[in-house]
C-alpha atoms as an extended CHARMM CRD file, in Angstrom:
* protein
*
       162  EXT
         1         1  GLU       CA            -23.2260000000       44.9110000000     -111.6010000000  PROA      1               0.0000000000
         2         2  GLU       CA            -20.4540000000       46.3770000000     -109.5220000000  PROA      2               0.0000000000
         3         3  ALA       CA            -22.9680000000       47.6780000000     -107.0230000000  PROA      3               0.0000000000
         4         4  GLU       CA            -24.7080000000       44.3070000000     -106.9450000000  PROA      4               0.0000000000
         5         5  ARG       CA            -21.4000000000       42.5390000000     -106.4680000000  PROA      5               0.0000000000
         6         6  LEU       CA            -20.4910000000       44.9020000000     -103.6230000000  PROA      6               0.0000000000
         7         7  ARG       CA            -23.9020000000       44.4410000000     -102.0420000000  PROA      7               0.0000000000
         8         8  VAL       CA            -23.5610000000       40.6470000000     -102.2780000000  PROA      8               0.0000000000
         9         9  GLU       CA            -20.0030000000       40.8330000000     -100.8180000000  PROA      9               0.0000000000
        10        10  GLU       CA            -21.2260000000       43.0380000000      -97.9750000000  PROA      10              0.0000000000
        11        11  GLU       CA            -24.0780000000       40.6720000000      -97.2930000000  PROA      11              0.0000000000
        12        12  GLU       CA            -21.6480000000       37.7490000000      -97.3710000000  PROA      12              0.0000000000
        13        13  LEU       CA            -19.2680000000       39.6780000000      -95.1070000000  PROA      13              0.0000000000
        14        14  ALA       CA            -22.1180000000       40.5750000000      -92.7570000000  PROA      14              0.0000000000
        15        15  ARG       CA            -23.2590000000       36.9320000000      -92.7640000000  PROA      15              0.0000000000
        16        16  LYS       CA            -19.7220000000       35.7290000000      -92.0450000000  PROA      16              0.0000000000
        17        17  GLN       CA            -19.3060000000       38.3060000000      -89.2930000000  PROA      17              0.0000000000
        18        18  GLN       CA            -22.6960000000       37.2640000000      -87.9020000000  PROA      18              0.0000000000
        19        19  GLU       CA            -21.5940000000       33.6010000000      -88.0110000000  PROA      19              0.0000000000
        20        20  GLU       CA            -18.2460000000       34.4530000000      -86.4260000000  PROA      20              0.0000000000
        21        21  ALA       CA            -20.0080000000       36.5110000000      -83.7580000000  PROA      21              0.0000000000
        22        22  GLU       CA            -22.3960000000       33.5990000000      -83.1250000000  PROA      22              0.0000000000
        23        23  MET       CA            -19.4950000000       31.1160000000      -83.0890000000  PROA      23              0.0000000000
        24        24  GLU       CA            -17.5630000000       33.4350000000      -80.7510000000  PROA      24              0.0000000000
        25        25  ALA       CA            -20.6420000000       33.7260000000      -78.5420000000  PROA      25              0.0000000000
        26        26  GLU       CA            -21.0250000000       29.9150000000      -78.5950000000  PROA      26              0.0000000000
        27        27  ARG       CA            -17.3090000000       29.4800000000      -77.8700000000  PROA      27              0.0000000000
        28        28  LYS       CA            -17.5990000000       31.9000000000      -74.9470000000  PROA      28              0.0000000000
        29        29  ARG       CA            -20.7450000000       30.1190000000      -73.7240000000  PROA      29              0.0000000000
        30        30  LEU       CA            -18.9680000000       26.7650000000      -73.9390000000  PROA      30              0.0000000000
        31        31  GLU       CA            -15.8840000000       28.1990000000      -72.1910000000  PROA      31              0.0000000000
        32        32  GLU       CA            -18.0650000000       29.6210000000      -69.4280000000  PROA      32              0.0000000000
        33        33  GLU       CA            -19.9030000000       26.2890000000      -69.0950000000  PROA      33              0.0000000000
        34        34  GLU       CA            -16.5260000000       24.4960000000      -68.9740000000  PROA      34              0.0000000000
        35        35  LEU       CA            -15.2540000000       27.0090000000      -66.4090000000  PROA      35              0.0000000000
        36        36  ALA       CA            -18.4290000000       26.6100000000      -64.3470000000  PROA      36              0.0000000000
        37        37  ARG       CA            -18.1300000000       22.8000000000      -64.6000000000  PROA      37              0.0000000000
        38        38  LYS       CA            -14.4790000000       22.9770000000      -63.4990000000  PROA      38              0.0000000000
        39        39  GLN       CA            -15.3950000000       25.2850000000      -60.6270000000  PROA      39              0.0000000000
        40        40  ARG       CA            -18.1810000000       22.8770000000      -59.5590000000  PROA      40              0.0000000000
        41        41  GLU       CA            -15.7570000000       19.9630000000      -59.7530000000  PROA      41              0.0000000000
        42        42  GLU       CA            -13.0990000000       21.8790000000      -57.8160000000  PROA      42              0.0000000000
        43        43  GLU       CA            -15.6930000000       22.8860000000      -55.2010000000  PROA      43              0.0000000000
        44        44  ALA       CA            -16.9010000000       19.2870000000      -55.0110000000  PROA      44              0.0000000000
        45        45  GLU       CA            -13.2590000000       18.1030000000      -54.6640000000  PROA      45              0.0000000000
        46        46  ARG       CA            -12.5810000000       20.7940000000      -52.0200000000  PROA      46              0.0000000000
        47        47  LEU       CA            -15.7050000000       19.6950000000      -50.0870000000  PROA      47              0.0000000000
        48        48  ARG       CA            -14.6990000000       16.0170000000      -50.4520000000  PROA      48              0.0000000000
        49        49  LEU       CA            -11.2070000000       16.7910000000      -49.1130000000  PROA      49              0.0000000000
        50        50  GLU       CA            -12.6530000000       18.8790000000      -46.2650000000  PROA      50              0.0000000000
        51        51  GLU       CA            -15.0310000000       16.0330000000      -45.3510000000  PROA      51              0.0000000000
        52        52  GLU       CA            -12.1410000000       13.5360000000      -45.5050000000  PROA      52              0.0000000000
        53        53  GLU       CA            -10.0270000000       15.8270000000      -43.2870000000  PROA      53              0.0000000000
        54        54  LEU       CA            -12.9270000000       16.2330000000      -40.8780000000  PROA      54              0.0000000000
        55        55  ALA       CA            -13.5310000000       12.4810000000      -40.8300000000  PROA      55              0.0000000000
        56        56  ARG       CA             -9.7780000000       11.8970000000      -40.3040000000  PROA      56              0.0000000000
        57        57  LYS       CA             -9.7110000000       14.3970000000      -37.4390000000  PROA      57              0.0000000000
        58        58  GLN       CA            -12.8280000000       12.8640000000      -35.8730000000  PROA      58              0.0000000000
        59        59  GLN       CA            -11.2560000000        9.4150000000      -36.2300000000  PROA      59              0.0000000000
        60        60  GLU       CA             -8.0350000000       10.6680000000      -34.5910000000  PROA      60              0.0000000000
        61        61  GLU       CA            -10.0330000000       12.3070000000      -31.7780000000  PROA      61              0.0000000000
        62        62  ALA       CA            -12.0740000000        9.1270000000      -31.2810000000  PROA      62              0.0000000000
        63        63  GLU       CA             -8.8410000000        7.0720000000      -31.1560000000  PROA      63              0.0000000000
        64        64  MET       CA             -7.2340000000        9.5510000000      -28.7410000000  PROA      64              0.0000000000
        65        65  GLU       CA            -10.3510000000        9.4740000000      -26.5430000000  PROA      65              0.0000000000
        66        66  ALA       CA            -10.3590000000        5.6680000000      -26.6270000000  PROA      66              0.0000000000
        67        67  GLU       CA             -6.6370000000        5.6570000000      -25.7110000000  PROA      67              0.0000000000
        68        68  ARG       CA             -7.2710000000        8.1830000000      -22.9060000000  PROA      68              0.0000000000
        69        69  LYS       CA            -10.0900000000        6.0040000000      -21.5580000000  PROA      69              0.0000000000
        70        70  ARG       CA             -7.9160000000        2.8790000000      -21.8310000000  PROA      70              0.0000000000
        71        71  LEU       CA             -5.1050000000        4.6040000000      -19.9210000000  PROA      71              0.0000000000
        72        72  GLU       CA             -7.5680000000        5.8800000000      -17.2830000000  PROA      72              0.0000000000
        73        73  GLU       CA             -8.9600000000        2.3660000000      -16.8460000000  PROA      73              0.0000000000
        74        74  GLU       CA             -5.4330000000        0.9380000000      -16.6090000000  PROA      74              0.0000000000
        75        75  GLU       CA             -4.5340000000        3.5810000000      -13.9990000000  PROA      75              0.0000000000
        76        76  LEU       CA             -7.7380000000        2.8260000000      -12.0740000000  PROA      76              0.0000000000
        77        77  ALA       CA             -7.0480000000       -0.9230000000      -12.2160000000  PROA      77              0.0000000000
        78        78  ARG       CA             -3.4430000000       -0.2990000000      -11.0780000000  PROA      78              0.0000000000
        79        79  LYS       CA             -4.6330000000        1.8430000000       -8.1580000000  PROA      79              0.0000000000
        80        80  GLN       CA             -7.2190000000       -0.7640000000       -7.1580000000  PROA      80              0.0000000000
        81        81  GLN       CA             -4.5370000000       -3.4590000000       -7.3100000000  PROA      81              0.0000000000
        82        82  GLU       CA             -2.2010000000       -1.3230000000       -5.1910000000  PROA      82              0.0000000000
        83        83  GLU       CA             -4.9920000000       -0.6880000000       -2.6640000000  PROA      83              0.0000000000
        84        84  GLU       CA             -5.8670000000       -4.3960000000       -2.5400000000  PROA      84              0.0000000000
        85        85  GLU       CA             -2.1670000000       -5.2790000000       -2.0940000000  PROA      85              0.0000000000
        86        86  ALA       CA             -1.8120000000       -2.6550000000        0.6570000000  PROA      86              0.0000000000
        87        87  GLU       CA             -4.9310000000       -4.0290000000        2.3880000000  PROA      87              0.0000000000
        88        88  ARG       CA             -3.6150000000       -7.6080000000        2.0710000000  PROA      88              0.0000000000
        89        89  LEU       CA             -0.2770000000       -6.5420000000        3.5810000000  PROA      89              0.0000000000
        90        90  ARG       CA             -2.0450000000       -4.6290000000        6.3720000000  PROA      90              0.0000000000
        91        91  VAL       CA             -4.1460000000       -7.7050000000        7.2200000000  PROA      91              0.0000000000
        92        92  GLU       CA             -1.0170000000       -9.9190000000        7.1060000000  PROA      92              0.0000000000
        93        93  GLU       CA              0.8560000000       -7.5130000000        9.3830000000  PROA      93              0.0000000000
        94        94  GLU       CA             -2.0900000000       -7.4020000000       11.8090000000  PROA      94              0.0000000000
        95        95  GLU       CA             -2.2500000000      -11.2070000000       11.8160000000  PROA      95              0.0000000000
        96        96  LEU       CA              1.5160000000      -11.4300000000       12.3790000000  PROA      96              0.0000000000
        97        97  ALA       CA              1.3480000000       -8.8680000000       15.2040000000  PROA      97              0.0000000000
        98        98  ARG       CA             -1.5770000000      -10.7800000000       16.7560000000  PROA      98              0.0000000000
        99        99  LYS       CA              0.3450000000      -14.0710000000       16.5790000000  PROA      99              0.0000000000
       100       100  GLN       CA              3.4790000000      -12.4640000000       18.0350000000  PROA      100             0.0000000000
       101       101  GLN       CA              1.3580000000      -10.9680000000       20.8300000000  PROA      101             0.0000000000
       102       102  GLU       CA             -0.1940000000      -14.3860000000       21.5310000000  PROA      102             0.0000000000
       103       103  GLU       CA              3.2550000000      -16.0420000000       21.5170000000  PROA      103             0.0000000000
       104       104  ALA       CA              4.6430000000      -13.3550000000       23.8370000000  PROA      104             0.0000000000
       105       105  GLU       CA              1.6880000000      -13.8440000000       26.2160000000  PROA      105             0.0000000000
       106       106  MET       CA              2.1050000000      -17.6290000000       26.1090000000  PROA      106             0.0000000000
       107       107  GLU       CA              5.8480000000      -17.2820000000       26.7450000000  PROA      107             0.0000000000
       108       108  ALA       CA              5.1830000000      -14.9140000000       29.6650000000  PROA      108             0.0000000000
       109       109  GLU       CA              2.6280000000      -17.3750000000       31.0760000000  PROA      109             0.0000000000
       110       110  ARG       CA              5.0830000000      -20.2750000000       30.6600000000  PROA      110             0.0000000000
       111       111  LYS       CA              7.7910000000      -18.3070000000       32.4850000000  PROA      111             0.0000000000
       112       112  ARG       CA              5.3410000000      -17.3200000000       35.2290000000  PROA      112             0.0000000000
       113       113  LEU       CA              4.3450000000      -20.9780000000       35.7110000000  PROA      113             0.0000000000
       114       114  GLU       CA              8.0240000000      -22.0560000000       35.6960000000  PROA      114             0.0000000000
       115       115  GLU       CA              8.8510000000      -19.4170000000       38.3050000000  PROA      115             0.0000000000
       116       116  GLU       CA              5.8450000000      -20.4890000000       40.4100000000  PROA      116             0.0000000000
       117       117  GLU       CA              6.9570000000      -24.1250000000       40.1290000000  PROA      117             0.0000000000
       118       118  LEU       CA             10.5290000000      -23.1730000000       41.0500000000  PROA      118             0.0000000000
       119       119  ALA       CA              9.3050000000      -21.1190000000       44.0330000000  PROA      119             0.0000000000
       120       120  ARG       CA              7.0780000000      -24.0430000000       45.1230000000  PROA      120             0.0000000000
       121       121  LYS       CA             10.0110000000      -26.4820000000       44.9210000000  PROA      121             0.0000000000
       122       122  GLN       CA             12.2680000000      -24.1050000000       46.8390000000  PROA      122             0.0000000000
       123       123  GLN       CA              9.5690000000      -23.7320000000       49.4670000000  PROA      123             0.0000000000
       124       124  GLU       CA              9.1770000000      -27.5510000000       49.6540000000  PROA      124             0.0000000000
       125       125  GLU       CA             12.9600000000      -27.9810000000       49.9480000000  PROA      125             0.0000000000
       126       126  GLU       CA             13.1250000000      -25.3070000000       52.6560000000  PROA      126             0.0000000000
       127       127  GLU       CA             10.2240000000      -26.9530000000       54.5030000000  PROA      127             0.0000000000
       128       128  THR       CA             11.8910000000      -30.3890000000       54.1540000000  PROA      128             0.0000000000
       129       129  GLU       CA             15.1820000000      -28.9380000000       55.4340000000  PROA      129             0.0000000000
       130       130  ARG       CA             13.3520000000      -27.2490000000       58.3480000000  PROA      130             0.0000000000
       131       131  LEU       CA             11.6220000000      -30.5140000000       59.2420000000  PROA      131             0.0000000000
       132       132  ARG       CA             14.9510000000      -32.4160000000       58.9890000000  PROA      132             0.0000000000
       133       133  LEU       CA             16.6120000000      -29.8940000000       61.3000000000  PROA      133             0.0000000000
       134       134  GLU       CA             13.6690000000      -30.0620000000       63.7120000000  PROA      134             0.0000000000
       135       135  GLU       CA             13.8490000000      -33.8840000000       63.6980000000  PROA      135             0.0000000000
       136       136  GLU       CA             17.6370000000      -33.7600000000       64.2710000000  PROA      136             0.0000000000
       137       137  GLU       CA             17.1130000000      -31.2820000000       67.1090000000  PROA      137             0.0000000000
       138       138  LEU       CA             14.3890000000      -33.4980000000       68.6030000000  PROA      138             0.0000000000
       139       139  ALA       CA             16.5540000000      -36.6210000000       68.2620000000  PROA      139             0.0000000000
       140       140  ARG       CA             19.5010000000      -34.7520000000       69.8610000000  PROA      140             0.0000000000
       141       141  LYS       CA             17.2940000000      -33.6280000000       72.7710000000  PROA      141             0.0000000000
       142       142  GLN       CA             15.9000000000      -37.1420000000       73.1900000000  PROA      142             0.0000000000
       143       143  GLN       CA             19.4540000000      -38.4800000000       73.0870000000  PROA      143             0.0000000000
       144       144  GLU       CA             20.5230000000      -35.9160000000       75.7030000000  PROA      144             0.0000000000
       145       145  GLU       CA             17.4870000000      -36.7450000000       77.8660000000  PROA      145             0.0000000000
       146       146  ALA       CA             18.1580000000      -40.4820000000       77.5300000000  PROA      146             0.0000000000
       147       147  GLU       CA             21.8020000000      -39.9030000000       78.5000000000  PROA      147             0.0000000000
       148       148  MET       CA             20.7750000000      -37.7070000000       81.4370000000  PROA      148             0.0000000000
       149       149  GLU       CA             18.2250000000      -40.2980000000       82.5090000000  PROA      149             0.0000000000
       150       150  ALA       CA             20.8510000000      -43.0390000000       82.2590000000  PROA      150             0.0000000000
       151       151  GLU       CA             23.3040000000      -40.8390000000       84.2660000000  PROA      151             0.0000000000
       152       152  ARG       CA             20.5800000000      -40.1490000000       86.8700000000  PROA      152             0.0000000000
       153       153  LYS       CA             19.8110000000      -43.8920000000       87.2160000000  PROA      153             0.0000000000
       154       154  ARG       CA             23.4940000000      -44.7190000000       87.5090000000  PROA      154             0.0000000000
       155       155  LEU       CA             23.8860000000      -42.0970000000       90.2460000000  PROA      155             0.0000000000
       156       156  GLU       CA             20.7570000000      -43.4090000000       92.0000000000  PROA      156             0.0000000000
       157       157  GLU       CA             22.0900000000      -46.9720000000       91.8810000000  PROA      157             0.0000000000
       158       158  GLU       CA             25.4690000000      -45.7930000000       93.1460000000  PROA      158             0.0000000000
       159       159  GLU       CA             23.7470000000      -43.9230000000       95.9970000000  PROA      159             0.0000000000
       160       160  LEU       CA             21.6060000000      -46.9700000000       96.7600000000  PROA      160             0.0000000000
       161       161  ALA       CA             24.6160000000      -49.2800000000       96.7250000000  PROA      161             0.0000000000
       162       162  ARG       CA             26.5200000000      -46.8620000000       98.9600000000  PROA      162             0.0000000000
């Protein structure tokens, strides 16, 4: 009986140890599965975060590129505006210079015509004065001749009367 009892106890002990070993093996299996699941989740989370970071960086780069393009376009527009303004000013200055040149030429022509007119009047006045002097001289000579003729006649009459 003692031997039987010991045999039964050993069998029971062996069965319990077998069960414990199986439970331990199952616990380990479950732990490993849990660990593997956690690792998969962590890897998935790491990949999700990396993708988010990549997307964020790409978004930032796209925004920076858009800003760079906007600034380039603004700079180009500003330069074009400056060039157009410079061209407008150049054309205005040319037009002003042309008008001033025309006015200067017209003024010079007006002065030339005034001087010509003045010279013509002076010449007319000189000619009039010359003619007046000639007429005075002629009248004086005629007067002298008339007086001489009158003196000659008087002398002739005196001679005739004598």
